[in-house]
Amino acid sequence: EVHVWYLCPDELNNQSQLNMYEELLSPSEREYADSMKATMLRKDVVLSRALLRTTLSRYTGCKIDPRSFEFKKNKFGKPEVLWPLDDSTAEQPLHFNISHTTSLIACGIAINAHIGIDVEEKKRNTTKNILSLARRYFTPSEVDSLAEISDSDAQRKEFLKLWTLKEAYVKALGMGFSGAPFSTFSIMLETSKGIRISKTSNASRPGYDHLSENWLFTLAELNSSHYMSVCIEDSSRSQAGPEDSPAPVGLKVWKTVPFVEDTLVSGTEAVKLIA
Amino acid sequence: MSAPVATAGSAVFPAHRLQAKQDTVDKVCGIVKKQLAVAEDTVVSGETKFADLGADSLDTVEIVMGLEEAFSITVDESSAQEIRTVEDAASLIDKLVTDKDS
């Protein structure tokens, strides 16, 4: 099961609330926020760190104060929780990943499974032509499926869906863009087992053995304004035969104003599962 | 002999990377400003970090593609991943252009 907590920066303008969120940040996070010259970006940094810290705290039964979390980066730069070494809190198999757009910041949480999340505004335009981008970065089969779409707006949206799915996979793997170049794997949207990953022949070059295919995806439309893709490790099916479909990823989504209000939005019009 | 010391205002570049040509830096700034629709009064220079301009991964990929087109080069993913600042992009471009022409 995957839980996603998101907030909308445009709706959070109460300065005393923002100060409260800033209070949760570590000195280095605050320094990073201060290094942002643009006010909007600074606010973005504060909100995303506050979202992460308050979300993690929820999953420790609120026993760990949001301020207390420390983080480390894996050798590829993916952030992870650095659990304290004292006896009072056992290490917890809590995995997280964050994605931002200017209008929405989302934090995905999974227990015992690596997770990647990516969010994109549905109305986002690219400066480059969609098929040129796809030819440069995607796989031939993905280019073909995009080329079949004659309506340019529909094509652009399909590109964005594929983009978020591919980003979510790369972020879940945690090895950076170069660890899983987009041209080494295809997203297959409509298999009988839901969304699947398929490695391309490009990936049989040395160096890409870590590209695994046992990942589960979920793609949803949030608030009719954003596409959201979540990718988690499929650890459940070690004994499953080829006829068995994996259980769909259980997805719960909350819109949050940390410390003020949480609204469960999955199961409503606000979260429409695409696949 | 004492080791070189990095002081505020000076940059110590890794030995394998020479400072990028100003011309390249200027061209990169132009491409970046256009891609990110940067406000006229925002200063973009060699030191500017892409993250500071609010570039996300899709922006970065489009910028890299714009640079490839402008300079007739190909940037592989592992090099692209290392790019943090305009200067980084410009140095990489100079190197790729030199490699290509030699």
Short mmCIF file of C-alpha atoms in Angstrom, two decimals:
data_model
loop_
_atom_site.label_atom_id
_atom_site.label_comp_id
_atom_site.label_asym_id
_atom_site.label_seq_id
_atom_site.Cartn_x
_atom_site.Cartn_y
_atom_site.Cartn_z
CA GLU A 1 0.00 0.00 0.00
CA VAL A 2 1.16 3.50 -0.76
CA HIS A 3 0.19 6.66 1.06
CA VAL A 4 0.53 10.09 -0.49
CA TRP A 5 0.26 13.38 1.36
CA TYR A 6 0.18 16.56 -0.66
CA LEU A 7 -0.17 20.30 -0.18
CA CYS A 8 -0.83 23.24 -2.49
CA PRO A 9 1.65 26.11 -2.00
CA ASP A 10 -0.71 28.66 -3.58
CA GLU A 11 -3.23 28.05 -0.82
CA LEU A 12 -0.74 28.44 2.01
CA ASN A 13 -0.14 32.12 2.52
CA ASN A 14 -0.65 32.57 6.23
CA GLN A 15 2.69 33.95 7.37
CA SER A 16 2.46 32.68 10.94
CA GLN A 17 1.68 29.20 9.62
CA LEU A 18 4.67 29.42 7.26
CA ASN A 19 6.87 30.53 10.15
CA MET A 20 5.71 27.51 12.10
CA TYR A 21 6.71 25.25 9.22
CA GLU A 22 10.06 26.94 8.91
CA GLU A 23 10.63 26.22 12.57
CA LEU A 24 10.67 22.49 11.78
CA LEU A 25 13.64 22.70 9.43
CA SER A 26 17.17 21.74 10.30
CA PRO A 27 19.88 24.43 10.15
CA SER A 28 21.15 23.11 6.83
CA GLU A 29 17.64 23.03 5.36
CA ARG A 30 17.10 26.58 6.50
CA GLU A 31 20.40 27.58 4.95
CA TYR A 32 19.33 25.97 1.71
CA ALA A 33 16.00 27.81 1.82
CA ASP A 34 17.82 31.08 2.48
CA SER A 35 20.05 30.47 -0.53
CA MET A 36 17.00 30.76 -2.80
CA LYS A 37 16.78 34.27 -4.14
CA ALA A 38 13.24 33.90 -5.45
CA THR A 39 10.64 34.11 -2.66
CA MET A 40 8.46 31.51 -4.31
CA LEU A 41 11.27 29.00 -4.47
CA ARG A 42 12.20 29.70 -0.88
CA LYS A 43 8.60 29.03 0.18
CA ASP A 44 8.69 25.85 -1.90
CA VAL A 45 11.75 24.57 -0.05
CA VAL A 46 10.23 25.36 3.36
CA LEU A 47 6.93 23.68 2.46
CA SER A 48 8.48 20.57 1.00
CA ARG A 49 10.74 19.98 4.00
CA ALA A 50 7.86 20.70 6.39
CA LEU A 51 5.63 18.30 4.43
CA LEU A 52 8.25 15.56 4.58
CA ARG A 53 8.96 15.97 8.28
CA THR A 54 5.34 16.15 9.38
CA THR A 55 4.42 13.17 7.18
CA LEU A 56 7.22 10.98 8.52
CA SER A 57 6.22 11.90 12.04
CA ARG A 58 2.70 10.60 11.45
CA TYR A 59 4.08 7.17 10.61
CA THR A 60 5.96 6.91 13.85
CA GLY A 61 2.68 7.38 15.70
CA CYS A 62 3.78 10.99 16.22
CA LYS A 63 6.39 9.66 18.66
CA ILE A 64 9.19 11.31 16.74
CA ASP A 65 8.97 15.10 16.54
CA PRO A 66 9.10 16.39 12.95
CA ARG A 67 12.13 18.47 13.89
CA SER A 68 14.10 15.41 14.95
CA PHE A 69 14.45 13.61 11.67
CA GLU A 70 17.83 13.45 10.08
CA PHE A 71 18.57 12.49 6.55
CA LYS A 72 21.40 11.00 4.56
CA LYS A 73 21.86 10.45 0.86
CA ASN A 74 22.54 7.09 -0.72
CA LYS A 75 25.58 6.93 -2.95
CA PHE A 76 23.56 8.23 -5.90
CA GLY A 77 22.16 11.17 -4.00
CA LYS A 78 18.74 9.75 -3.12
CA PRO A 79 17.64 11.05 0.29
CA GLU A 80 16.75 8.55 3.03
CA VAL A 81 15.92 8.76 6.71
CA LEU A 82 18.90 8.43 8.97
CA TRP A 83 17.47 6.56 11.94
CA PRO A 84 18.92 7.47 15.31
CA LEU A 85 21.37 4.98 16.71
CA ASP A 86 20.04 5.16 20.26
CA ASP A 87 17.77 2.44 21.64
CA SER A 88 14.66 4.55 22.03
CA THR A 89 13.52 4.33 18.43
CA ALA A 90 13.98 1.18 16.45
CA GLU A 91 14.84 1.57 12.81
CA GLN A 92 11.68 1.61 10.79
CA PRO A 93 11.31 0.41 7.24
CA LEU A 94 9.76 3.73 6.19
CA HIS A 95 10.54 4.82 2.65
CA PHE A 96 9.64 8.18 1.16
CA ASN A 97 9.95 10.19 -2.00
CA ILE A 98 8.92 13.75 -2.85
CA SER A 99 7.83 15.45 -6.03
CA HIS A 100 7.08 19.11 -6.69
CA THR A 101 5.40 21.25 -9.23
CA THR A 102 4.86 24.95 -8.52
CA SER A 103 1.25 24.21 -7.62
CA LEU A 104 1.51 20.95 -5.71
CA ILE A 105 4.06 19.17 -3.54
CA ALA A 106 3.52 15.48 -2.86
CA CYS A 107 5.17 13.09 -0.42
CA GLY A 108 4.78 9.35 -0.99
CA ILE A 109 5.30 6.86 1.84
CA ALA A 110 5.70 3.09 1.73
CA ILE A 111 6.55 0.54 4.37
CA ASN A 112 9.21 -1.98 3.44
CA ALA A 113 9.30 -1.03 -0.20
CA HIS A 114 11.34 1.45 -2.21
CA ILE A 115 9.12 4.16 -3.63
CA GLY A 116 9.24 6.80 -6.33
CA ILE A 117 6.65 9.49 -7.03
CA ASP A 118 6.30 12.11 -9.75
CA VAL A 119 3.67 14.79 -10.23
CA GLU A 120 3.15 17.00 -13.27
CA GLU A 121 0.60 19.68 -14.16
CA LYS A 122 -1.76 18.37 -16.84
CA LYS A 123 -1.66 21.66 -18.70
CA ARG A 124 2.12 21.82 -18.85
CA ASN A 125 3.50 22.65 -22.26
CA THR A 126 6.89 21.64 -23.51
CA THR A 127 9.05 24.04 -25.50
CA LYS A 128 10.28 21.20 -27.66
CA ASN A 129 8.05 19.19 -29.97
CA ILE A 130 6.62 16.12 -28.21
CA LEU A 131 7.79 13.55 -30.74
CA SER A 132 11.27 15.12 -30.88
CA LEU A 133 11.52 14.81 -27.11
CA ALA A 134 10.27 11.25 -27.25
CA ARG A 135 12.66 10.30 -30.05
CA ARG A 136 15.57 11.73 -28.10
CA TYR A 137 14.73 10.27 -24.71
CA PHE A 138 12.08 7.54 -24.90
CA THR A 139 12.12 4.07 -26.46
CA PRO A 140 11.05 3.28 -30.04
CA SER A 141 7.87 1.52 -28.90
CA GLU A 142 6.91 4.52 -26.77
CA VAL A 143 7.57 6.86 -29.70
CA ASP A 144 5.36 4.68 -31.89
CA SER A 145 2.50 4.72 -29.41
CA LEU A 146 2.74 8.52 -29.12
CA ALA A 147 2.95 8.98 -32.88
CA GLU A 148 -0.35 7.13 -33.27
CA ILE A 149 -2.17 9.90 -31.40
CA SER A 150 -3.32 12.48 -33.91
CA ASP A 151 -4.73 15.06 -31.53
CA SER A 152 -1.77 17.15 -30.36
CA ASP A 153 -3.25 17.90 -26.95
CA ALA A 154 -4.02 14.23 -26.33
CA GLN A 155 -0.50 13.40 -27.46
CA ARG A 156 1.00 15.96 -25.08
CA LYS A 157 -1.02 14.50 -22.18
CA GLU A 158 0.04 10.97 -23.01
CA PHE A 159 3.65 12.14 -23.08
CA LEU A 160 3.24 13.65 -19.63
CA LYS A 161 1.72 10.44 -18.27
CA LEU A 162 4.63 8.41 -19.64
CA TRP A 163 7.07 11.00 -18.33
CA THR A 164 5.72 10.82 -14.77
CA LEU A 165 5.70 7.01 -14.86
CA LYS A 166 9.29 6.86 -16.07
CA GLU A 167 10.41 9.48 -13.54
CA ALA A 168 8.67 7.58 -10.73
CA TYR A 169 10.53 4.38 -11.69
CA VAL A 170 13.92 6.12 -11.83
CA LYS A 171 13.26 7.80 -8.49
CA ALA A 172 12.15 4.51 -6.95
CA LEU A 173 15.34 2.79 -8.16
CA GLY A 174 17.25 5.64 -6.54
CA MET A 175 20.17 5.62 -8.93
CA GLY A 176 19.62 8.90 -10.71
CA PHE A 177 18.80 9.59 -14.32
CA SER A 178 21.98 7.94 -15.54
CA GLY A 179 21.30 4.75 -13.55
CA ALA A 180 18.23 4.11 -15.61
CA PRO A 181 18.27 6.23 -18.77
CA PHE A 182 14.79 6.59 -20.16
CA SER A 183 15.79 4.82 -23.35
CA THR A 184 16.63 1.60 -21.52
CA PHE A 185 13.09 0.72 -20.43
CA SER A 186 9.58 1.01 -21.82
CA ILE A 187 6.41 1.63 -19.93
CA MET A 188 3.60 -0.59 -21.09
CA LEU A 189 0.32 0.94 -20.12
CA GLU A 190 -2.28 -1.61 -20.89
CA THR A 191 -1.10 -5.08 -20.05
CA SER A 192 -3.40 -7.52 -18.26
CA LYS A 193 -1.25 -6.98 -15.21
CA GLY A 194 -1.65 -3.22 -15.17
CA ILE A 195 1.25 -0.91 -15.94
CA ARG A 196 4.49 -2.81 -16.45
CA ILE A 197 8.10 -2.07 -17.18
CA SER A 198 9.97 -3.77 -19.95
CA LYS A 199 13.71 -3.45 -20.45
CA THR A 200 14.84 -2.68 -23.97
CA SER A 201 17.77 -4.21 -25.80
CA ASN A 202 19.70 -1.04 -24.94
CA ALA A 203 19.62 -2.22 -21.36
CA SER A 204 21.60 -5.36 -22.07
CA ARG A 205 24.73 -3.20 -22.31
CA PRO A 206 26.96 -3.71 -19.29
CA GLY A 207 26.06 -1.51 -16.37
CA TYR A 208 22.29 -1.92 -16.47
CA ASP A 209 21.85 -5.24 -14.66
CA HIS A 210 20.17 -3.45 -11.78
CA LEU A 211 17.23 -2.48 -13.99
CA SER A 212 14.59 -4.74 -12.59
CA GLU A 213 11.06 -5.24 -13.84
CA ASN A 214 9.30 -6.25 -10.64
CA TRP A 215 7.78 -2.90 -9.85
CA LEU A 216 4.19 -1.85 -9.43
CA PHE A 217 2.79 1.40 -10.75
CA THR A 218 -0.21 3.49 -10.20
CA LEU A 219 -1.21 6.46 -12.32
CA ALA A 220 -3.89 8.90 -11.21
CA GLU A 221 -5.33 12.30 -12.00
CA LEU A 222 -5.27 14.59 -8.96
CA ASN A 223 -7.86 17.38 -8.69
CA SER A 224 -8.33 17.18 -12.46
CA SER A 225 -5.19 19.30 -12.66
CA HIS A 226 -2.23 16.96 -12.16
CA TYR A 227 -0.98 13.57 -13.19
CA MET A 228 0.58 11.58 -10.41
CA SER A 229 2.61 8.40 -10.83
CA VAL A 230 3.75 6.22 -7.98
CA CYS A 231 6.12 3.30 -8.32
CA ILE A 232 6.89 0.74 -5.61
CA GLU A 233 8.81 -2.51 -5.37
CA ASP A 234 6.73 -5.58 -5.94
CA SER A 235 7.92 -7.70 -3.06
CA SER A 236 4.77 -9.70 -2.60
CA ARG A 237 4.75 -12.16 -5.42
CA SER A 238 7.80 -14.33 -5.10
CA GLN A 239 5.78 -17.51 -5.55
CA ALA A 240 3.23 -16.22 -7.99
CA GLY A 241 2.90 -17.94 -11.34
CA PRO A 242 2.64 -16.08 -14.63
CA GLU A 243 -1.17 -16.35 -14.65
CA ASP A 244 -1.53 -14.51 -11.38
CA SER A 245 -2.17 -10.81 -11.60
CA PRO A 246 -0.43 -8.83 -8.92
CA ALA A 247 -2.76 -7.16 -6.47
CA PRO A 248 -3.28 -3.57 -7.54
CA VAL A 249 -1.37 -1.02 -5.53
CA GLY A 250 -3.59 0.18 -2.68
CA LEU A 251 -3.41 3.95 -2.85
CA LYS A 252 -4.55 6.39 -0.17
CA VAL A 253 -4.18 10.11 -0.73
CA TRP A 254 -4.58 12.98 1.73
CA LYS A 255 -4.56 16.69 1.09
CA THR A 256 -2.91 18.30 4.07
CA VAL A 257 -2.39 21.66 5.71
CA PRO A 258 0.09 20.40 8.31
CA PHE A 259 -1.07 20.95 11.90
CA VAL A 260 -4.34 22.38 10.63
CA GLU A 261 -6.37 19.99 8.53
CA ASP A 262 -6.07 16.68 6.72
CA THR A 263 -8.58 15.51 4.15
CA LEU A 264 -8.68 11.97 2.79
CA VAL A 265 -9.25 12.51 -0.92
CA SER A 266 -8.73 9.05 -2.40
CA GLY A 267 -12.03 7.44 -3.23
CA THR A 268 -13.44 10.84 -4.23
CA GLU A 269 -13.48 12.76 -7.50
CA ALA A 270 -10.19 14.37 -6.48
CA VAL A 271 -8.28 11.17 -7.21
CA LYS A 272 -9.15 9.44 -10.44
CA LEU A 273 -7.20 6.29 -11.09
CA ILE A 274 -6.09 6.05 -14.69
CA ALA A 275 -4.26 2.74 -14.28
CA MET B 1 54.47 24.79 -0.75
CA SER B 2 50.96 25.15 0.65
CA ALA B 3 47.86 23.72 -0.99
CA PRO B 4 45.57 26.10 -2.90
CA VAL B 5 42.89 27.56 -0.72
CA ALA B 6 39.40 28.28 -1.96
CA THR B 7 38.27 31.63 -0.67
CA ALA B 8 34.89 33.26 -1.01
CA GLY B 9 34.54 34.69 -4.50
CA SER B 10 37.01 32.36 -6.14
CA ALA B 11 36.20 28.97 -7.57
CA VAL B 12 38.48 25.97 -7.47
CA PHE B 13 37.77 23.83 -10.50
CA PRO B 14 38.51 20.15 -10.65
CA ALA B 15 41.80 19.63 -12.41
CA HIS B 16 40.25 17.97 -15.45
CA ARG B 17 37.85 20.81 -16.17
CA LEU B 18 39.00 24.13 -17.56
CA GLN B 19 36.95 27.24 -17.13
CA ALA B 20 34.31 27.54 -19.82
CA LYS B 21 34.57 30.14 -22.57
CA GLN B 22 32.54 33.28 -21.90
CA ASP B 23 30.91 32.96 -25.31
CA THR B 24 29.64 29.48 -24.43
CA VAL B 25 28.42 30.66 -21.03
CA ASP B 26 26.49 33.49 -22.69
CA LYS B 27 24.87 31.14 -25.19
CA VAL B 28 23.89 28.71 -22.43
CA CYS B 29 22.39 31.56 -20.40
CA GLY B 30 20.29 32.52 -23.40
CA ILE B 31 18.98 28.99 -23.93
CA VAL B 32 18.25 28.53 -20.23
CA LYS B 33 16.44 31.87 -19.91
CA LYS B 34 14.27 31.00 -22.87
CA GLN B 35 13.43 27.47 -21.67
CA LEU B 36 12.56 28.57 -18.16
CA ALA B 37 10.81 31.78 -19.23
CA VAL B 38 13.00 33.69 -16.81
CA ALA B 39 11.91 37.25 -15.98
CA GLU B 40 13.85 39.98 -17.78
CA ASP B 41 15.30 41.37 -14.59
CA THR B 42 16.56 38.02 -13.27
CA VAL B 43 20.32 37.69 -13.59
CA VAL B 44 21.49 34.41 -15.08
CA SER B 45 25.23 33.91 -15.08
CA GLY B 46 27.81 31.12 -14.98
CA GLU B 47 27.25 30.55 -11.28
CA THR B 48 23.49 30.25 -11.55
CA LYS B 49 22.19 26.88 -10.43
CA PHE B 50 19.38 25.36 -12.47
CA ALA B 51 17.58 24.37 -9.28
CA ASP B 52 17.59 28.03 -8.21
CA LEU B 53 15.66 28.94 -11.33
CA GLY B 54 13.00 26.37 -10.49
CA ALA B 55 14.01 23.94 -13.23
CA ASP B 56 12.57 20.48 -12.78
CA SER B 57 13.70 17.32 -14.54
CA LEU B 58 11.60 17.91 -17.65
CA ASP B 59 13.00 21.46 -17.96
CA THR B 60 16.52 20.14 -17.56
CA VAL B 61 16.02 17.55 -20.26
CA GLU B 62 14.64 20.22 -22.62
CA ILE B 63 17.55 22.51 -21.84
CA VAL B 64 20.01 19.71 -22.56
CA MET B 65 18.24 19.01 -25.84
CA GLY B 66 18.38 22.72 -26.71
CA LEU B 67 22.10 22.74 -26.00
CA GLU B 68 22.62 19.63 -28.13
CA GLU B 69 20.84 21.31 -31.03
CA ALA B 70 22.63 24.65 -30.64
CA PHE B 71 26.10 23.11 -30.45
CA SER B 72 25.60 19.93 -32.53
CA ILE B 73 26.70 17.63 -29.75
CA THR B 74 25.23 14.69 -27.85
CA VAL B 75 25.16 14.75 -24.09
CA ASP B 76 24.93 11.34 -22.43
CA GLU B 77 22.82 10.86 -19.30
CA SER B 78 25.68 10.49 -16.86
CA SER B 79 27.22 13.80 -17.97
CA ALA B 80 23.84 15.51 -17.97
CA GLN B 81 23.30 14.38 -14.41
CA GLU B 82 26.41 16.19 -13.24
CA ILE B 83 25.26 19.57 -14.49
CA ARG B 84 24.26 21.84 -11.64
CA THR B 85 25.16 25.31 -12.90
CA VAL B 86 25.31 27.20 -16.18
CA GLU B 87 29.10 27.01 -15.92
CA ASP B 88 28.92 23.19 -15.64
CA ALA B 89 26.87 23.03 -18.82
CA ALA B 90 29.20 25.41 -20.65
CA SER B 91 32.35 23.47 -19.64
CA LEU B 92 30.81 20.23 -20.77
CA ILE B 93 29.81 21.79 -24.09
CA ASP B 94 33.31 23.18 -24.70
CA LYS B 95 34.76 19.74 -24.00
CA LEU B 96 32.30 17.94 -26.27
CA VAL B 97 32.81 20.46 -29.06
CA THR B 98 36.59 20.13 -28.78
CA ASP B 99 36.34 16.32 -28.79
CA LYS B 100 34.09 16.46 -31.80
CA ASP B 101 36.35 18.78 -33.76
CA SER B 102 39.60 17.00 -32.96
#
